[in-house]
Amino acid sequence: MFLNVENKLVMAGTNCDEVFVFVKDTNEKVELSSLIPILNVEDVQTHINMLWRFNQGTLLYLSTGAGRGLELTCIGPFKYFQEYFNCLRFTMRSENFVPPSLSRYIIILNLVIYPAVEQSQTLSIPSIDRGPEEANLMTYQGHLQSDNERDNPCEH
């Protein structure tokens, strides 16, 4: 329901921490705070690292006005992101927008997953210093997957 881009998304609050979707046709209001992450799965730190890589790669390469690796360190805290017409807006050197479908993932990561990780005594969020390298790795892995699918279309 939250990831469906047909449902209207609203970010509010002083730290953009009040997020709602209004379900299409019923106008039912669903609060993001109702999502509770389960972080007791096997090898959860590996999954957190992959999600963080996705977050960095999306902001750097899959938003409008894509930037260069080191520009990731210029992005301010998530509380300064804004939502316009289902897209997240943020600044690196210029104004950037994340597409609606990816915006919802970025919101969930920053307002649900990362706070839960920060409360954990055994889990951690990677350092922003690794952002450029991780964003490049995400893109590289995506190209490898695309190349493998092109070379072996019947195996997938």
PDB file of C-alpha atoms in Angstrom:
ATOM      1  CA  MET A   1       0.000   0.000   0.000  1.00  0.00           C
ATOM      2  CA  PHE A   2       2.718   2.491   0.952  1.00  0.00           C
ATOM      3  CA  LEU A   3       4.820   1.682  -2.126  1.00  0.00           C
ATOM      4  CA  ASN A   4       1.925   2.080  -4.578  1.00  0.00           C
ATOM      5  CA  VAL A   5       2.575   5.357  -6.421  1.00  0.00           C
ATOM      6  CA  GLU A   6      -1.120   5.733  -7.195  1.00  0.00           C
ATOM      7  CA  ASN A   7      -1.697   6.460  -3.511  1.00  0.00           C
ATOM      8  CA  LYS A   8      -1.130  10.102  -2.596  1.00  0.00           C
ATOM      9  CA  LEU A   9       1.971  10.684  -0.444  1.00  0.00           C
ATOM     10  CA  VAL A  10       2.249  13.528   2.077  1.00  0.00           C
ATOM     11  CA  MET A  11       5.357  14.415   4.128  1.00  0.00           C
ATOM     12  CA  ALA A  12       4.850  16.840   7.008  1.00  0.00           C
ATOM     13  CA  GLY A  13       6.304  17.744  10.380  1.00  0.00           C
ATOM     14  CA  THR A  14       9.351  19.754  11.296  1.00  0.00           C
ATOM     15  CA  ASN A  15      11.718  16.897  10.410  1.00  0.00           C
ATOM     16  CA  CYS A  16       9.613  15.408   7.585  1.00  0.00           C
ATOM     17  CA  ASP A  17       8.854  12.621  10.050  1.00  0.00           C
ATOM     18  CA  GLU A  18       5.095  12.597   9.585  1.00  0.00           C
ATOM     19  CA  VAL A  19       4.442  10.672   6.394  1.00  0.00           C
ATOM     20  CA  PHE A  20       1.056   9.493   5.190  1.00  0.00           C
ATOM     21  CA  VAL A  21      -0.414   7.876   2.134  1.00  0.00           C
ATOM     22  CA  PHE A  22      -4.022   8.255   1.181  1.00  0.00           C
ATOM     23  CA  VAL A  23      -5.279   5.088  -0.468  1.00  0.00           C
ATOM     24  CA  LYS A  24      -6.732   5.673  -3.903  1.00  0.00           C
ATOM     25  CA  ASP A  25     -10.527   5.386  -4.106  1.00  0.00           C
ATOM     26  CA  THR A  26     -11.047   4.957  -0.328  1.00  0.00           C
ATOM     27  CA  ASN A  27      -8.966   7.928   0.873  1.00  0.00           C
ATOM     28  CA  GLU A  28      -7.909   5.794   3.871  1.00  0.00           C
ATOM     29  CA  LYS A  29      -4.995   7.465   5.685  1.00  0.00           C
ATOM     30  CA  VAL A  30      -2.023   5.201   6.469  1.00  0.00           C
ATOM     31  CA  GLU A  31       0.823   6.511   8.631  1.00  0.00           C
ATOM     32  CA  LEU A  32       4.402   5.532   7.916  1.00  0.00           C
ATOM     33  CA  SER A  33       4.959   5.171  11.658  1.00  0.00           C
ATOM     34  CA  SER A  34       2.731   2.072  11.497  1.00  0.00           C
ATOM     35  CA  LEU A  35       5.542   0.235   9.674  1.00  0.00           C
ATOM     36  CA  ILE A  36       7.698  -1.732  12.098  1.00  0.00           C
ATOM     37  CA  PRO A  37      10.945  -3.201  10.750  1.00  0.00           C
ATOM     38  CA  ILE A  38      11.968  -6.725  11.726  1.00  0.00           C
ATOM     39  CA  LEU A  39      15.737  -6.714  12.012  1.00  0.00           C
ATOM     40  CA  ASN A  40      16.325 -10.171  13.436  1.00  0.00           C
ATOM     41  CA  VAL A  41      16.835 -11.992  10.160  1.00  0.00           C
ATOM     42  CA  GLU A  42      19.956 -13.898   9.236  1.00  0.00           C
ATOM     43  CA  ASP A  43      22.867 -11.712   8.106  1.00  0.00           C
ATOM     44  CA  VAL A  44      20.859  -8.512   8.616  1.00  0.00           C
ATOM     45  CA  GLN A  45      23.948  -6.248   8.508  1.00  0.00           C
ATOM     46  CA  THR A  46      24.621  -7.394   4.932  1.00  0.00           C
ATOM     47  CA  HIS A  47      21.052  -6.456   4.000  1.00  0.00           C
ATOM     48  CA  ILE A  48      21.352  -3.072   5.708  1.00  0.00           C
ATOM     49  CA  ASN A  49      24.565  -2.420   3.763  1.00  0.00           C
ATOM     50  CA  MET A  50      22.812  -3.346   0.494  1.00  0.00           C
ATOM     51  CA  LEU A  51      19.873  -1.047   1.279  1.00  0.00           C
ATOM     52  CA  TRP A  52      22.259   1.774   2.124  1.00  0.00           C
ATOM     53  CA  ARG A  53      24.102   1.191  -1.162  1.00  0.00           C
ATOM     54  CA  PHE A  54      20.752   1.375  -2.983  1.00  0.00           C
ATOM     55  CA  ASN A  55      19.955   4.635  -1.151  1.00  0.00           C
ATOM     56  CA  GLN A  56      23.278   6.233  -2.133  1.00  0.00           C
ATOM     57  CA  GLY A  57      23.134   4.991  -5.726  1.00  0.00           C
ATOM     58  CA  THR A  58      19.578   6.249  -6.140  1.00  0.00           C
ATOM     59  CA  LEU A  59      20.417   9.728  -4.884  1.00  0.00           C
ATOM     60  CA  LEU A  60      23.553   9.929  -6.999  1.00  0.00           C
ATOM     61  CA  TYR A  61      22.621   8.241 -10.281  1.00  0.00           C
ATOM     62  CA  LEU A  62      18.856   7.668 -10.463  1.00  0.00           C
ATOM     63  CA  SER A  63      17.654  11.153  -9.579  1.00  0.00           C
ATOM     64  CA  THR A  64      17.355  14.085 -11.950  1.00  0.00           C
ATOM     65  CA  GLY A  65      20.525  16.128 -12.087  1.00  0.00           C
ATOM     66  CA  ALA A  66      22.691  13.105 -11.317  1.00  0.00           C
ATOM     67  CA  GLY A  67      25.907  13.985  -9.577  1.00  0.00           C
ATOM     68  CA  ARG A  68      29.449  12.791  -9.138  1.00  0.00           C
ATOM     69  CA  GLY A  69      30.491  10.461  -6.342  1.00  0.00           C
ATOM     70  CA  LEU A  70      31.954  13.019  -3.972  1.00  0.00           C
ATOM     71  CA  GLU A  71      28.808  15.136  -4.182  1.00  0.00           C
ATOM     72  CA  LEU A  72      27.050  12.586  -1.968  1.00  0.00           C
ATOM     73  CA  THR A  73      28.826  14.118   0.994  1.00  0.00           C
ATOM     74  CA  CYS A  74      27.166  17.464   0.147  1.00  0.00           C
ATOM     75  CA  ILE A  75      23.631  16.136   0.631  1.00  0.00           C
ATOM     76  CA  GLY A  76      22.119  17.393   3.858  1.00  0.00           C
ATOM     77  CA  PRO A  77      20.222  15.323   6.413  1.00  0.00           C
ATOM     78  CA  PHE A  78      16.975  13.692   5.335  1.00  0.00           C
ATOM     79  CA  LYS A  79      14.965  16.200   7.392  1.00  0.00           C
ATOM     80  CA  TYR A  80      15.776  18.759   4.668  1.00  0.00           C
ATOM     81  CA  PHE A  81      14.308  16.626   1.867  1.00  0.00           C
ATOM     82  CA  GLN A  82      10.943  17.749   0.531  1.00  0.00           C
ATOM     83  CA  GLU A  83       8.124  15.955  -1.239  1.00  0.00           C
ATOM     84  CA  TYR A  84       6.611  17.437  -4.406  1.00  0.00           C
ATOM     85  CA  PHE A  85       3.975  15.527  -6.352  1.00  0.00           C
ATOM     86  CA  ASN A  86       5.146  12.123  -5.042  1.00  0.00           C
ATOM     87  CA  CYS A  87       8.828  12.929  -5.743  1.00  0.00           C
ATOM     88  CA  LEU A  88      11.525  13.612  -3.179  1.00  0.00           C
ATOM     89  CA  ARG A  89      13.437  16.843  -3.700  1.00  0.00           C
ATOM     90  CA  PHE A  90      16.934  17.363  -2.322  1.00  0.00           C
ATOM     91  CA  THR A  91      20.036  19.328  -3.198  1.00  0.00           C
ATOM     92  CA  MET A  92      23.589  18.310  -3.959  1.00  0.00           C
ATOM     93  CA  ARG A  93      25.034  21.134  -6.024  1.00  0.00           C
ATOM     94  CA  SER A  94      21.717  21.642  -7.740  1.00  0.00           C
ATOM     95  CA  GLU A  95      18.105  20.697  -7.152  1.00  0.00           C
ATOM     96  CA  ASN A  96      17.449  16.986  -7.674  1.00  0.00           C
ATOM     97  CA  PHE A  97      14.278  14.900  -7.729  1.00  0.00           C
ATOM     98  CA  VAL A  98      13.888  11.171  -7.066  1.00  0.00           C
ATOM     99  CA  PRO A  99      11.140   9.420  -9.113  1.00  0.00           C
ATOM    100  CA  PRO A 100       7.940   8.520  -7.210  1.00  0.00           C
ATOM    101  CA  SER A 101       8.543   4.767  -6.944  1.00  0.00           C
ATOM    102  CA  LEU A 102      12.101   5.187  -5.672  1.00  0.00           C
ATOM    103  CA  SER A 103      11.114   8.088  -3.406  1.00  0.00           C
ATOM    104  CA  ARG A 104       8.968   5.761  -1.332  1.00  0.00           C
ATOM    105  CA  TYR A 105      11.844   3.361  -0.787  1.00  0.00           C
ATOM    106  CA  ILE A 106      14.146   6.214   0.222  1.00  0.00           C
ATOM    107  CA  ILE A 107      11.531   7.483   2.681  1.00  0.00           C
ATOM    108  CA  ILE A 108      11.112   4.047   4.265  1.00  0.00           C
ATOM    109  CA  LEU A 109      14.867   3.614   4.550  1.00  0.00           C
ATOM    110  CA  ASN A 110      15.412   6.996   6.180  1.00  0.00           C
ATOM    111  CA  LEU A 111      12.382   7.110   8.464  1.00  0.00           C
ATOM    112  CA  VAL A 112      11.828   3.450   9.359  1.00  0.00           C
ATOM    113  CA  ILE A 113      14.887   1.255   8.734  1.00  0.00           C
ATOM    114  CA  TYR A 114      17.752   3.613   9.639  1.00  0.00           C
ATOM    115  CA  PRO A 115      16.233   4.771  12.967  1.00  0.00           C
ATOM    116  CA  ALA A 116      15.727   1.116  13.957  1.00  0.00           C
ATOM    117  CA  VAL A 117      19.336   0.332  13.028  1.00  0.00           C
ATOM    118  CA  GLU A 118      20.570   3.319  15.049  1.00  0.00           C
ATOM    119  CA  GLN A 119      18.737   1.990  18.109  1.00  0.00           C
ATOM    120  CA  SER A 120      20.428  -1.391  17.766  1.00  0.00           C
ATOM    121  CA  GLN A 121      23.587  -2.152  19.686  1.00  0.00           C
ATOM    122  CA  THR A 122      24.829  -4.649  17.099  1.00  0.00           C
ATOM    123  CA  LEU A 123      23.924  -3.023  13.772  1.00  0.00           C
ATOM    124  CA  SER A 124      25.282   0.074  12.057  1.00  0.00           C
ATOM    125  CA  ILE A 125      24.707   2.303   9.056  1.00  0.00           C
ATOM    126  CA  PRO A 126      27.776   2.611   6.797  1.00  0.00           C
ATOM    127  CA  SER A 127      29.756   5.856   6.881  1.00  0.00           C
ATOM    128  CA  ILE A 128      28.932   8.491   4.250  1.00  0.00           C
ATOM    129  CA  ASP A 129      32.630   8.401   3.366  1.00  0.00           C
ATOM    130  CA  ARG A 130      31.865   5.092   1.621  1.00  0.00           C
ATOM    131  CA  GLY A 131      28.929   6.633  -0.280  1.00  0.00           C
ATOM    132  CA  PRO A 132      30.626   7.277  -3.633  1.00  0.00           C
ATOM    133  CA  GLU A 133      32.217   3.823  -3.724  1.00  0.00           C
ATOM    134  CA  GLU A 134      28.957   2.113  -2.736  1.00  0.00           C
ATOM    135  CA  ALA A 135      26.924   4.080  -5.295  1.00  0.00           C
ATOM    136  CA  ASN A 136      29.363   3.032  -8.009  1.00  0.00           C
ATOM    137  CA  LEU A 137      29.146  -0.584  -6.843  1.00  0.00           C
ATOM    138  CA  MET A 138      25.342  -0.492  -7.042  1.00  0.00           C
ATOM    139  CA  THR A 139      25.533   0.795 -10.619  1.00  0.00           C
ATOM    140  CA  TYR A 140      28.216  -1.730 -11.560  1.00  0.00           C
ATOM    141  CA  GLN A 141      26.170  -4.631 -10.160  1.00  0.00           C
ATOM    142  CA  GLY A 142      23.106  -3.384 -12.035  1.00  0.00           C
ATOM    143  CA  HIS A 143      25.061  -3.340 -15.304  1.00  0.00           C
ATOM    144  CA  LEU A 144      26.383  -6.850 -14.656  1.00  0.00           C
ATOM    145  CA  GLN A 145      22.858  -8.098 -14.102  1.00  0.00           C
ATOM    146  CA  SER A 146      21.668  -6.392 -17.298  1.00  0.00           C
ATOM    147  CA  ASP A 147      24.583  -7.852 -19.275  1.00  0.00           C
ATOM    148  CA  ASN A 148      23.895 -11.346 -17.936  1.00  0.00           C
ATOM    149  CA  GLU A 149      20.202 -11.065 -18.828  1.00  0.00           C
ATOM    150  CA  ARG A 150      21.085  -9.858 -22.334  1.00  0.00           C
ATOM    151  CA  ASP A 151      23.658 -12.627 -22.854  1.00  0.00           C
ATOM    152  CA  ASN A 152      21.471 -15.382 -21.394  1.00  0.00           C
ATOM    153  CA  PRO A 153      17.831 -14.256 -21.763  1.00  0.00           C
ATOM    154  CA  CYS A 154      16.366 -17.738 -21.263  1.00  0.00           C
ATOM    155  CA  GLU A 155      18.147 -18.374 -17.969  1.00  0.00           C
ATOM    156  CA  HIS A 156      16.272 -15.694 -15.992  1.00  0.00           C
TER     157      HIS A 156
END
